[in-house]
Tab-separated table of C-alpha atoms in Angstrom:
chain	number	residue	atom	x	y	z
B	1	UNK	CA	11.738	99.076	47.171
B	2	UNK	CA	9.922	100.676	44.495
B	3	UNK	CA	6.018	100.715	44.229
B	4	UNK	CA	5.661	100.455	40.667
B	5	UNK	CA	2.363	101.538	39.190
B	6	UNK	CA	1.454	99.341	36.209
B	7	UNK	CA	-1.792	100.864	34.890
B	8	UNK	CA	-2.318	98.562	32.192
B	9	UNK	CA	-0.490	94.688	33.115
B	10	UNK	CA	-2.167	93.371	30.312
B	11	UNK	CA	-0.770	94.680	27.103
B	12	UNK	CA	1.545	96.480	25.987
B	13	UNK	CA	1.986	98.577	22.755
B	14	UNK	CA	-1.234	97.154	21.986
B	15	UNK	CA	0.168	93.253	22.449
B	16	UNK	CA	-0.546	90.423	25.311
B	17	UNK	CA	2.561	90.359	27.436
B	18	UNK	CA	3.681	86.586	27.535
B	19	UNK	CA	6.097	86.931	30.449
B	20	UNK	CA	5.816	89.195	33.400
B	21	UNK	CA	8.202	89.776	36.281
B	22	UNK	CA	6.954	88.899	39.881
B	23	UNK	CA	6.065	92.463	40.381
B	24	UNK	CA	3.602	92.762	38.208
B	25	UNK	CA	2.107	89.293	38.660
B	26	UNK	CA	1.496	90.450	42.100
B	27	UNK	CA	-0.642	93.123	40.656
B	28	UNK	CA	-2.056	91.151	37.853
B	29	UNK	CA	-3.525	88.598	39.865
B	30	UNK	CA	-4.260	89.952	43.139
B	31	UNK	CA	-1.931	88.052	44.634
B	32	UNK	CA	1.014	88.388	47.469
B	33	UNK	CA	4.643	87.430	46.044
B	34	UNK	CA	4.843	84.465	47.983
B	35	UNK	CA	1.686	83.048	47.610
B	36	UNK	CA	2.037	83.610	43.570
B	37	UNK	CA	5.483	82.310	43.245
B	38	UNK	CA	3.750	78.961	44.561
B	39	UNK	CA	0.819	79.041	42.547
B	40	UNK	CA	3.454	79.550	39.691
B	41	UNK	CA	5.770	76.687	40.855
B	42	UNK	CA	2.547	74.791	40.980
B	43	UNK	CA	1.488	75.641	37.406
B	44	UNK	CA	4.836	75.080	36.148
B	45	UNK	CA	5.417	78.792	34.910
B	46	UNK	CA	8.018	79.841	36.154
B	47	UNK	CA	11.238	80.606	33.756
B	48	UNK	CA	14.633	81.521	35.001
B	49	UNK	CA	17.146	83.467	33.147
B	50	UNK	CA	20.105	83.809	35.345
B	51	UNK	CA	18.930	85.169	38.454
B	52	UNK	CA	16.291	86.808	36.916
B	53	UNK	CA	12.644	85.349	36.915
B	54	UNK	CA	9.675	85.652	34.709
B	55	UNK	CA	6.240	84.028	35.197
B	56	UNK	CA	4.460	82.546	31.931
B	57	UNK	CA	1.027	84.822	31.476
B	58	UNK	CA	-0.789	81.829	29.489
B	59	UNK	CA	0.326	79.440	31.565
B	60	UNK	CA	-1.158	81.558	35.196
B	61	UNK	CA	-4.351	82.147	33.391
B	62	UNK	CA	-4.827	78.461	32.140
B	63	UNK	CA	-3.975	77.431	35.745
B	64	UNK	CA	-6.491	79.799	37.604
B	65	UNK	CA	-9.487	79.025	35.272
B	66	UNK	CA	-8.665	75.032	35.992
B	67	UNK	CA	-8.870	75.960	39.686
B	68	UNK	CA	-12.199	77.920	39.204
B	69	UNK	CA	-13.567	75.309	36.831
B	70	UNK	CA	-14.423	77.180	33.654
């Protein structure tokens, strides 16, 4: 499988990303793939597009500062 380096998860071109493969979740948020795909499941942010699946940035972040109270 390939490592994939993402230097910069959070924007691209100079924009928010909105949707981000599990790949670079992982990275984002310090998380493993399992342990984020429930979190996302949980948060109800994951979207599915064939077989492919995406995980709702706004979403992740709304439901990880609920669980740290701010």
């Amino acid at each position: 499988m390939n490592n994939p380096n993402y230097i910069n998860c959070d924007f691209q071109n100079g924009k928010a990303k909105v949707n981000v493969k599990p790949q670079e979740g992982c990275i984002l948020w310090s998380r493993g793939r399992n342990a984020l795909m429930a979190d996302a499941a949980e948060a109800q942010a994951i979207i599915r597009i064939g077989r492919s699946v995406l995980i709702n940035v706004p979403k992740m972040n709304s439901y990880y500062e609920a669980l740290t109270g701010k």
